[in-house]
Coordinates of C-alpha atoms in Angstrom, one line a residue:
Chain A
M179 CA -61.9 162.9 153.0
T180 CA -60.4 161.0 150.1
E181 CA -62.6 159.1 147.8
G182 CA -63.5 155.8 149.3
A183 CA -62.1 156.6 152.7
A184 CA -64.1 155.1 155.5
I185 CA -65.9 157.5 157.8
V186 CA -65.3 156.3 161.3
D187 CA -68.3 157.6 163.0
D188 CA -71.6 159.2 162.1
P189 CA -72.0 162.5 164.0
F190 CA -75.7 162.6 163.3
A191 CA -76.6 159.0 164.3
D192 CA -78.8 160.2 167.2
F193 CA -80.7 162.6 165.0
S194 CA -81.7 159.8 162.6
S195 CA -84.2 158.3 164.9
Q196 CA -85.9 161.6 165.9
S197 CA -89.2 162.7 164.7
P198 CA -88.9 165.6 162.2
R199 CA -91.0 167.6 164.7
N200 CA -88.2 167.5 167.3
L201 CA -85.4 168.5 165.0
D202 CA -83.5 171.6 166.1
L203 CA -81.6 173.2 163.3
S204 CA -79.2 175.1 165.5
Q205 CA -78.2 171.9 167.3
I206 CA -77.5 170.2 164.0
E207 CA -75.5 173.2 162.9
R208 CA -73.3 173.2 166.1
R209 CA -72.7 169.4 165.7
A210 CA -71.8 169.8 162.1
N211 CA -69.4 172.7 162.7
A212 CA -67.5 170.8 165.4
W213 CA -67.3 167.7 163.2
L214 CA -66.0 169.6 160.3
R215 CA -63.3 171.3 162.4
R216 CA -62.2 167.9 163.5
L217 CA -62.0 166.6 160.0
R218 CA -59.9 169.5 159.0
E219 CA -57.4 168.9 161.8
E220 CA -57.2 165.2 161.0
G221 CA -56.5 165.2 157.4
D222 CA -55.8 167.1 154.3
N223 CA -57.5 166.5 151.1
S224 CA -57.7 168.1 147.8
R225 CA -61.4 168.0 147.7
Y226 CA -63.9 169.3 150.2
Y227 CA -67.7 169.4 150.1
A228 CA -69.8 171.6 152.2
M229 CA -73.5 172.3 152.4
F230 CA -74.8 175.6 153.5
H231 CA -78.2 176.7 154.6
A232 CA -78.8 180.3 153.6
K233 CA -81.8 181.8 155.4
E234 CA -84.2 184.0 153.5
L235 CA -81.7 184.8 150.7
T236 CA -79.6 186.9 153.1
H237 CA -75.9 187.2 152.9
E238 CA -75.3 185.0 155.9
L239 CA -74.4 181.4 155.5
H240 CA -74.7 178.8 158.2
L241 CA -72.7 175.7 157.8
I242 CA -74.9 172.6 158.2
A243 CA -72.9 169.7 157.2
D244 CA -70.1 168.4 155.0
C245 CA -71.4 166.1 152.4
G246 CA -71.4 165.6 148.6
L247 CA -74.9 164.3 148.3
Q248 CA -76.1 166.0 145.1
K249 CA -77.8 162.8 144.1
D250 CA -79.9 162.5 147.2
I251 CA -81.0 166.1 147.0
K252 CA -81.9 165.6 143.4
K253 CA -84.3 162.9 144.6
R254 CA -86.1 165.5 146.7
I255 CA -86.4 167.8 143.7
G256 CA -88.9 165.3 142.4
E257 CA -91.1 166.0 145.3
G258 CA -91.6 169.5 144.0
R259 CA -90.3 171.3 147.1
L260 CA -86.9 172.1 145.7
S261 CA -85.7 173.7 142.5
F262 CA -82.2 173.2 141.3
T263 CA -80.0 175.7 139.7
K264 CA -76.3 175.7 139.1
A265 CA -73.9 178.6 139.2
W266 CA -70.4 177.5 138.6
S267 CA -67.5 179.8 138.8
R268 CA -63.8 179.5 138.9
M269 CA -61.9 181.8 141.2
A270 CA -59.3 184.3 140.0
S271 CA -57.2 184.6 143.1
S272 CA -57.1 183.5 146.7
D273 CA -56.7 186.9 148.2
C274 CA -60.0 188.0 149.5
T275 CA -61.1 189.2 152.9
V276 CA -64.9 189.1 152.2
T277 CA -66.6 187.1 154.8
Y278 CA -70.1 187.1 153.3
L279 CA -71.3 185.2 150.3
D280 CA -73.6 187.0 148.0
L281 CA -76.1 184.3 147.1
V282 CA -78.0 186.5 144.6
R283 CA -74.9 187.0 142.5
P284 CA -72.4 184.4 143.8
T285 CA -68.9 185.2 142.7
A286 CA -65.8 183.1 143.0
D287 CA -63.9 185.8 144.9
S288 CA -66.5 186.1 147.6
M289 CA -66.4 182.4 148.1
V290 CA -62.7 182.4 148.8
G291 CA -63.0 184.3 152.1
H292 CA -65.6 182.0 153.3
L293 CA -63.7 178.9 152.3
R294 CA -60.8 180.2 154.4
V295 CA -63.0 180.3 157.4
L296 CA -64.2 176.8 156.8
F297 CA -61.0 175.1 155.6
G298 CA -58.2 177.0 157.2
P299 CA -55.2 178.3 155.2
H300 CA -55.2 175.7 152.4
P301 CA -54.9 177.4 149.1
I302 CA -58.1 176.9 147.2
R303 CA -57.7 176.9 143.5
S304 CA -61.1 176.3 142.2
V305 CA -64.7 176.1 143.5
G306 CA -68.0 175.0 142.2
I307 CA -71.2 176.3 143.6
A308 CA -74.7 174.8 143.2
T309 CA -77.6 176.4 144.9
I310 CA -80.9 174.8 145.5
W311 CA -83.8 177.2 146.3
C312 CA -86.6 176.0 148.6
D313 CA -89.9 177.9 148.6
H314 CA -88.3 181.2 147.6
H315 CA -87.1 181.7 151.1
D316 CA -84.4 179.3 151.7
A317 CA -81.4 177.9 150.0
I318 CA -79.2 174.9 150.3
V319 CA -75.8 175.6 148.8
L320 CA -73.5 172.8 147.8
L321 CA -70.0 173.6 147.1
E322 CA -66.9 171.7 146.0
A323 CA -63.5 173.2 146.5
H324 CA -60.2 171.9 145.0
Y325 CA -56.6 172.5 145.8
N326 CA -55.6 171.9 142.3
D327 CA -57.2 172.8 139.0
G328 CA -59.4 169.9 138.3
D329 CA -62.7 168.9 136.9
L330 CA -65.3 170.9 138.8
F331 CA -68.3 168.9 137.6
T332 CA -67.7 165.9 139.8
L333 CA -70.1 166.4 142.6
V334 CA -71.3 162.9 142.9
G335 CA -73.6 161.0 145.3
R336 CA -72.0 159.0 148.0
E337 CA -73.3 155.7 149.3
E338 CA -72.4 156.2 152.9
S339 CA -75.6 156.2 154.9
W340 CA -74.5 158.9 157.3
L341 CA -74.3 161.4 154.4
I342 CA -77.7 160.4 153.3
N343 CA -79.0 160.9 156.9
V344 CA -77.4 164.3 157.2
T345 CA -79.2 165.5 154.1
R346 CA -82.5 164.1 155.1
I347 CA -82.3 165.5 158.6
T348 CA -81.3 169.0 157.5
Y349 CA -84.0 169.0 154.9
F350 CA -86.7 168.2 157.4
A351 CA -85.3 170.8 159.8
I352 CA -85.4 173.4 157.2
L353 CA -88.9 172.5 156.2
K354 CA -89.9 172.7 159.8
S355 CA -88.5 176.1 160.3
L356 CA -90.1 177.2 157.0
R357 CA -93.5 176.0 158.1
A358 CA -93.3 177.9 161.3
Q359 CA -92.2 181.0 159.5
N360 CA -95.0 180.6 156.9
V361 CA -97.7 180.3 159.6
S362 CA -96.4 183.4 161.4
D363 CA -96.2 185.3 158.1
W364 CA -99.7 184.4 157.2
E365 CA -101.0 185.4 160.6
K366 CA -99.5 188.8 160.1
A367 CA -100.6 189.1 156.5
V368 CA -104.2 188.4 157.5
H369 CA -103.9 191.1 160.1
E370 CA -102.6 193.6 157.6
L371 CA -105.4 192.9 155.2
A372 CA -108.2 192.6 157.8
S373 CA -107.6 196.1 159.1
P374 CA -108.7 198.0 155.9
L375 CA -111.5 195.5 155.4
D376 CA -112.8 196.1 158.9
F377 CA -113.0 199.8 157.9
I378 CA -115.0 199.0 154.8
Y379 CA -117.3 196.7 156.8
S380 CA -118.0 199.1 159.7
N381 CA -118.4 202.1 157.4
S382 CA -120.7 200.3 155.0
D383 CA -122.8 199.5 158.1
F384 CA -122.7 203.1 159.1
L385 CA -123.5 204.5 155.7
H386 CA -126.3 202.0 155.2
N387 CA -128.0 203.4 158.3
Y388 CA -127.1 207.1 157.9
L389 CA -126.7 208.0 154.2
A390 CA -130.4 208.6 153.6
R391 CA -130.9 210.8 156.7
P392 CA -131.4 214.5 155.7
D393 CA -130.0 215.8 159.0
I394 CA -126.6 214.5 158.2
D395 CA -124.3 217.0 156.6
A396 CA -123.7 216.4 152.9
E397 CA -120.0 217.2 153.2
F398 CA -119.6 214.6 156.0
K399 CA -121.2 212.0 153.7
Q400 CA -119.0 213.0 150.9
K401 CA -115.9 212.7 153.1
K402 CA -116.9 209.2 154.2
L403 CA -117.3 208.0 150.7
E404 CA -113.9 209.4 149.8
D405 CA -112.5 207.6 152.7
F406 CA -113.8 204.3 151.2
K407 CA -111.8 205.0 148.1
L408 CA -108.6 205.8 150.0
V409 CA -108.8 202.7 152.1
S410 CA -109.6 200.5 149.1
E411 CA -106.4 201.8 147.5
L412 CA -104.5 201.1 150.6
L413 CA -105.8 197.5 150.6
I414 CA -104.8 197.0 147.0
N415 CA -101.3 198.3 147.8
R416 CA -101.0 195.8 150.7
L417 CA -102.0 193.0 148.5
H418 CA -99.4 193.9 145.9
Q419 CA -96.8 194.1 148.6
L420 CA -97.6 190.5 149.6
R421 CA -97.4 189.5 146.0
F422 CA -94.0 191.1 145.5
A423 CA -92.7 189.8 148.8
Y424 CA -93.6 186.1 148.1
A425 CA -93.7 185.8 144.4
G426 CA -90.8 188.1 143.6
T427 CA -90.6 190.7 140.9
A428 CA -89.1 188.8 138.0
D429 CA -92.3 188.6 136.0
V430 CA -93.2 192.3 136.4
T431 CA -93.3 193.9 132.9
L432 CA -92.0 197.5 133.1
S433 CA -93.5 200.4 131.1
P434 CA -91.4 203.5 131.5
E435 CA -93.0 206.9 131.1
Y436 CA -92.2 210.5 132.0
L437 CA -93.4 211.3 135.5
D438 CA -93.8 214.5 137.6
L439 CA -92.6 213.6 141.1
F440 CA -94.8 216.2 142.8
Q441 CA -98.0 214.9 141.0
L442 CA -97.0 211.4 141.9
C443 CA -96.4 211.9 145.6
M444 CA -99.4 214.1 146.4
P445 CA -102.1 211.4 146.1
I446 CA -99.8 208.9 148.0
T447 CA -99.5 211.3 151.0
H448 CA -103.3 211.8 150.9
L449 CA -103.8 208.0 151.5
W450 CA -102.3 208.6 154.9
Y451 CA -104.3 211.7 155.6
H452 CA -106.1 210.2 158.6
D453 CA -103.1 208.8 160.4
A454 CA -101.1 211.9 159.6
S455 CA -103.8 214.2 161.0
R456 CA -104.2 212.2 164.2
K457 CA -100.4 212.5 164.8
R458 CA -100.4 216.2 163.7
L459 CA -97.8 215.4 161.0
K460 CA -97.0 217.9 158.3
F461 CA -95.8 217.0 154.8
Y462 CA -93.2 219.2 153.1
Y463 CA -92.6 218.8 149.4
D464 CA -89.6 221.0 148.9
G465 CA -87.5 220.0 145.9
L466 CA -90.2 218.0 144.3
R467 CA -92.0 220.8 142.5
N468 CA -89.4 222.0 140.1
Q469 CA -87.6 218.8 139.2
P470 CA -87.4 217.6 135.6
K471 CA -89.5 214.6 134.9
I472 CA -88.1 211.2 135.5
R473 CA -88.6 208.4 133.0
T474 CA -89.4 205.1 134.8
D475 CA -92.1 202.6 135.5
K476 CA -95.0 204.5 137.3
S477 CA -96.6 201.7 139.2
L478 CA -93.3 200.4 140.7
L479 CA -92.1 203.9 141.7
Q480 CA -95.5 204.6 143.2
F481 CA -95.3 201.4 145.1
I482 CA -91.9 202.2 146.6
L483 CA -93.0 205.7 147.6
F484 CA -96.2 204.3 149.1
N485 CA -94.1 202.1 151.4
L486 CA -91.6 204.7 152.3
I487 CA -94.2 207.3 153.1
S488 CA -96.3 204.8 155.0
N489 CA -93.3 203.9 157.2
A490 CA -92.6 207.6 157.7
V491 CA -96.1 208.2 158.9
K492 CA -96.2 205.1 161.1
Y493 CA -92.9 205.8 162.8
S494 CA -92.9 209.5 163.1
R495 CA -93.2 211.3 166.4
A496 CA -96.4 213.3 166.8
G497 CA -96.2 216.9 165.8
T498 CA -93.1 216.5 163.5
Q499 CA -92.8 216.9 159.7
I500 CA -92.1 214.5 156.9
S501 CA -90.1 215.9 154.0
L502 CA -90.1 214.7 150.5
S503 CA -87.4 216.0 148.2
A504 CA -85.5 215.2 145.0
S505 CA -82.1 216.2 143.7
E506 CA -79.8 215.3 140.9
T507 CA -76.7 213.2 141.9
T508 CA -74.3 212.0 139.2
T509 CA -75.2 212.4 135.6
N510 CA -78.6 211.1 134.7
R511 CA -79.5 210.0 138.3
L512 CA -82.1 211.4 140.6
A513 CA -82.1 210.9 144.4
I514 CA -85.7 210.9 145.9
S515 CA -85.7 211.3 149.7
V516 CA -88.2 210.7 152.4
R517 CA -87.2 212.1 155.7
N518 CA -88.9 211.8 159.1
V519 CA -88.2 212.3 162.8
G520 CA -89.2 209.7 165.3
L521 CA -88.1 206.1 165.7
V522 CA -84.4 205.8 166.1
I523 CA -82.6 203.1 164.2
S524 CA -79.4 201.7 165.6
E525 CA -76.3 201.1 163.4
E526 CA -76.7 197.4 163.8
E527 CA -80.3 197.6 162.8
E528 CA -79.4 199.7 159.7
Q529 CA -77.5 196.7 158.4
K530 CA -80.5 194.4 158.6
I531 CA -83.4 196.6 157.9
F532 CA -83.8 195.7 154.2
R533 CA -84.0 192.0 155.0
H534 CA -87.2 190.1 154.4
G535 CA -89.1 189.8 157.7
Y536 CA -86.8 191.9 159.8
R537 CA -88.2 194.6 162.0
T538 CA -86.4 196.8 164.4
V539 CA -87.0 196.6 168.1
G540 CA -88.7 200.0 168.1
A541 CA -90.9 199.2 165.1
R542 CA -92.1 196.0 166.8
K543 CA -93.0 198.0 169.9
M544 CA -94.9 200.7 168.0
D545 CA -96.7 198.4 165.7
P546 CA -96.8 194.7 166.7
R547 CA -98.6 193.7 163.6
G548 CA -96.2 194.6 160.8
M549 CA -94.7 191.9 158.6
G550 CA -91.3 193.5 157.9
I551 CA -91.5 192.9 154.2
G552 CA -92.0 196.5 152.9
L553 CA -88.4 197.6 152.7
S554 CA -87.2 194.3 151.4
V555 CA -89.8 194.7 148.6
C556 CA -88.7 198.3 148.0
R557 CA -85.1 197.2 147.5
Q558 CA -86.1 194.5 145.0
L559 CA -88.2 197.0 143.1
A560 CA -85.5 199.7 143.1
E561 CA -83.1 197.2 141.6
R562 CA -85.7 196.3 139.0
L563 CA -85.7 200.0 138.1
R564 CA -81.9 199.9 137.8
G565 CA -81.6 201.9 141.0
A566 CA -80.9 201.5 144.7
I567 CA -82.3 202.4 148.0
T568 CA -80.2 203.5 151.0
L569 CA -80.8 204.6 154.6
K570 CA -79.1 207.3 156.6
T571 CA -80.2 207.8 160.2
S572 CA -79.1 209.9 163.2
K573 CA -80.7 211.4 166.2
E574 CA -80.0 214.9 164.9
N575 CA -81.3 214.5 161.3
G576 CA -83.8 211.8 161.7
T577 CA -84.3 209.0 159.3
I578 CA -83.7 209.5 155.5
F579 CA -84.5 206.9 153.0
E580 CA -83.0 207.7 149.6
L581 CA -84.2 206.1 146.4
I582 CA -81.6 206.7 143.6
L583 CA -82.9 206.0 140.1
P584 CA -81.7 206.7 136.6
K585 CA -83.5 209.8 135.2
E586 CA -84.0 207.9 132.0
F587 CA -84.8 204.3 132.4
E588 CA -83.1 202.3 129.6
G589 CA -84.5 199.0 128.4
L590 CA -87.8 197.4 129.2
S591 CA -88.7 194.4 131.5
Chain B
M47 CA -122.6 208.8 177.5
R48 CA -118.7 208.6 177.7
I49 CA -117.0 205.8 175.8
L50 CA -113.4 204.9 175.6
F51 CA -111.8 202.9 172.8
I52 CA -108.3 201.5 173.5
E53 CA -107.4 200.5 170.0
D54 CA -104.3 201.3 168.0
D55 CA -105.8 200.5 164.6
I56 CA -108.3 203.2 164.2
M57 CA -109.5 201.9 160.8
T58 CA -111.2 199.0 162.5
I59 CA -113.5 201.3 164.6
D60 CA -113.9 204.3 162.3
G61 CA -117.5 203.5 161.3
I62 CA -118.5 202.7 164.9
V63 CA -117.0 205.9 166.2
A64 CA -118.8 207.9 163.6
F65 CA -122.1 206.2 164.6
L66 CA -121.6 206.8 168.3
E67 CA -120.6 210.5 167.9
L68 CA -123.7 211.1 165.7
E69 CA -125.8 209.5 168.4
G70 CA -124.4 212.1 170.9
C71 CA -121.8 210.0 172.7
E72 CA -118.5 211.5 173.8
V73 CA -115.9 209.2 172.3
T74 CA -112.2 209.1 173.4
I75 CA -109.6 207.0 171.6
A76 CA -106.4 205.8 173.1
S77 CA -104.0 204.1 170.8
T78 CA -101.6 202.5 173.3
A79 CA -102.0 200.7 176.6
E80 CA -100.0 203.6 178.2
E81 CA -102.5 206.1 176.9
G82 CA -105.4 203.9 177.8
L83 CA -104.3 203.6 181.4
E84 CA -103.8 207.3 181.6
C85 CA -107.4 207.8 180.5
L86 CA -108.7 205.2 182.9
R87 CA -106.8 206.6 185.8
Y88 CA -108.1 210.2 185.6
E89 CA -111.4 210.0 183.8
Q90 CA -114.6 208.1 184.2
F91 CA -116.2 206.2 181.3
D92 CA -119.5 204.4 181.0
F93 CA -118.1 201.9 178.5
V94 CA -114.6 200.8 177.6
F95 CA -113.8 198.8 174.4
L96 CA -110.3 197.4 174.8
D97 CA -108.3 195.6 172.0
V98 CA -106.6 192.4 173.1
M99 CA -103.5 193.1 170.9
L100 CA -102.2 196.5 171.7
P101 CA -98.8 198.2 171.7
S102 CA -97.8 199.1 175.2
G103 CA -96.4 202.6 174.5
E104 CA -92.9 204.1 174.6
Q105 CA -92.2 204.4 178.3
F106 CA -94.4 202.1 180.1
D107 CA -93.4 199.3 182.3
L108 CA -96.2 196.9 181.4
V109 CA -95.1 193.4 180.8
E110 CA -95.0 192.7 177.1
T111 CA -95.9 189.3 175.9
R112 CA -94.6 188.4 172.4
D113 CA -93.6 191.9 171.3
G114 CA -96.5 193.8 172.7
R115 CA -99.3 191.4 171.9
Y116 CA -101.9 190.6 174.5
T117 CA -101.0 193.8 176.3
G118 CA -104.7 194.4 176.4
L119 CA -105.1 191.6 178.9
V120 CA -102.3 192.9 181.1
L121 CA -104.0 196.3 181.1
L122 CA -107.2 194.7 182.1
E123 CA -105.6 193.0 185.1
K124 CA -104.0 196.2 186.2
V125 CA -107.3 198.1 186.1
K126 CA -109.2 195.5 188.0
Q127 CA -106.5 195.0 190.7
D128 CA -105.0 198.4 191.3
D129 CA -107.0 201.0 193.2
V130 CA -105.3 203.8 191.3
Y131 CA -107.9 203.0 188.6
K132 CA -110.8 203.2 191.0
L133 CA -112.7 205.6 188.7
S134 CA -112.8 202.9 186.0
Q135 CA -113.5 199.9 188.1
K136 CA -117.3 200.5 187.6
S137 CA -117.0 201.0 183.8
Q138 CA -118.4 198.2 181.7
I139 CA -115.4 196.9 179.8
F140 CA -115.6 194.8 176.6
M141 CA -112.6 193.1 174.9
I142 CA -112.5 193.4 171.2
T143 CA -110.5 191.0 169.0
N144 CA -110.1 189.6 165.5
W145 CA -109.3 186.1 166.8
R146 CA -111.4 183.5 165.2
E147 CA -110.8 180.5 167.5
E148 CA -113.9 180.1 169.6
S149 CA -112.0 178.2 172.4
R150 CA -109.4 181.0 172.6
I151 CA -112.1 183.7 172.9
A152 CA -114.1 181.6 175.4
N153 CA -111.0 181.2 177.6
I154 CA -110.5 184.9 177.8
A155 CA -114.1 185.6 178.5
R156 CA -114.1 183.0 181.3
K157 CA -110.7 183.9 182.8
Y158 CA -111.4 187.6 182.9
S159 CA -115.2 187.5 183.3
I160 CA -115.5 189.9 180.5
P161 CA -117.6 190.0 177.3
V162 CA -115.5 189.6 174.2
L163 CA -116.7 191.1 170.9
R164 CA -115.3 189.9 167.6
K165 CA -114.2 192.3 164.8
P166 CA -115.4 193.5 162.4
L167 CA -117.7 195.4 164.8
S168 CA -121.2 196.1 163.5
I169 CA -123.5 198.8 164.7
E170 CA -125.9 196.1 165.9
T171 CA -123.2 194.5 168.0
I172 CA -122.3 197.9 169.6
K173 CA -126.0 198.8 170.2
E174 CA -126.4 195.4 172.0
A175 CA -123.3 196.0 174.1
L176 CA -124.6 199.5 175.1
G177 CA -128.1 198.1 175.8
W178 CA -129.6 200.1 172.9
T179 CA -131.3 197.2 171.3
Q180 CA -134.6 199.0 171.5
K181 CA -133.2 202.4 170.5
P182 CA -133.9 203.2 166.8
I183 CA -131.2 204.9 164.8

């Protein structure tokens, strides 16, 4: 599309009159892809624009439409639903086979492979990327690509009405899908929180009627009161999980201190005492006892371990064991592992399991209520601690989540 | 008195189970529809408390609706219609749910001719369900 060239038809004309409620994002996407392919075949231009919808900050991009409507999108920023950030980069070379774009840390090289998919074999010399975040879950990415070195800062609004329509339509479709996702997320969140609160309610009722009775064993009463404490801690952890999942971890202030892993893990496994007993699960702590202390943020590490251990308990087969261990890897790094035997995770699911909201087929069957945010939060927190979290899984060895952290955390917040 | 809870989230019934056991009831807990049907097929219970939203279990061929939700209702239909569950067709069955919408609950109660109890369950609610309203604790 050269500047000022007339656009013959509006591929989205029939969408314009539809109510936002009826908009189907996948249909818009298919229409846009077909139209873009046609444009590419018809002409050659030194400047291309594309807009991407990136779902839930994952590495997959779905092409929505081709437009250069930065100005119109800026109007919507005023409505408070979009925030606007720019990340410009100039590519170093055009040899790249990466097919996914890392939105968290966009790089020029990773864009090249994707541009090849979009624009065919044209040599792309420079690219500018602008990302617009919507409600922390979604992103619209505008990009401008040039054949020649040129001024990147020229994304300008266009006056053609069809471009304005495309932006408005896709914006509404994204909002619609976000709303549906939000309702579903909240339903699940309420369920996750209601469960420990139900415990507190029914046991308060029970203790109110039974605590004063002399024929009730003192040890039994003591155990019931201890259970209150455990479940309250569990509830607090779930609330924090929701907070990290939806508000992010950027504002968390870190306070590194020296920690004994065995002392840290014991109370966490105790939180799952009831579920573990019911399933006859045994905890093994080999390799935790004699490890040197690790210097890191206690509450974030506790939170990650809480999630990993809770998943291990939830998805273990009855009568099996959960092993916690730690070992040194490269210089100054420690690998903390949680291993369990039970739910089998396929290779395809392994690739997706750390995504926000994703749950494996087996997990959904065993626990319909889960939100699928725990591992995504764990990964965020591990990165905050300058570490990483990985998964290895096989039928023979079970499932092993490995948290790799520096032994001495450098730098605060 | 023999009571069966078919409920996967034990935390929600912990206090109630403790109360019933202290009152001398024999309480069984099944945490999936598969386990629940197994109990209902081979054992007789006076009362059954069945969660609406329940995982079906690993190898069962129950129809799952929306990833295992509402499996409780499918289980109920099976028990009422299939003579294999003859032993349990005389049990008093209650549905338990944390749904809040009155219309949704009323529909279930009407369609299945079954009392529906809302969580959180209180001791008073359970006493009323068991006909113990005159029984002091």
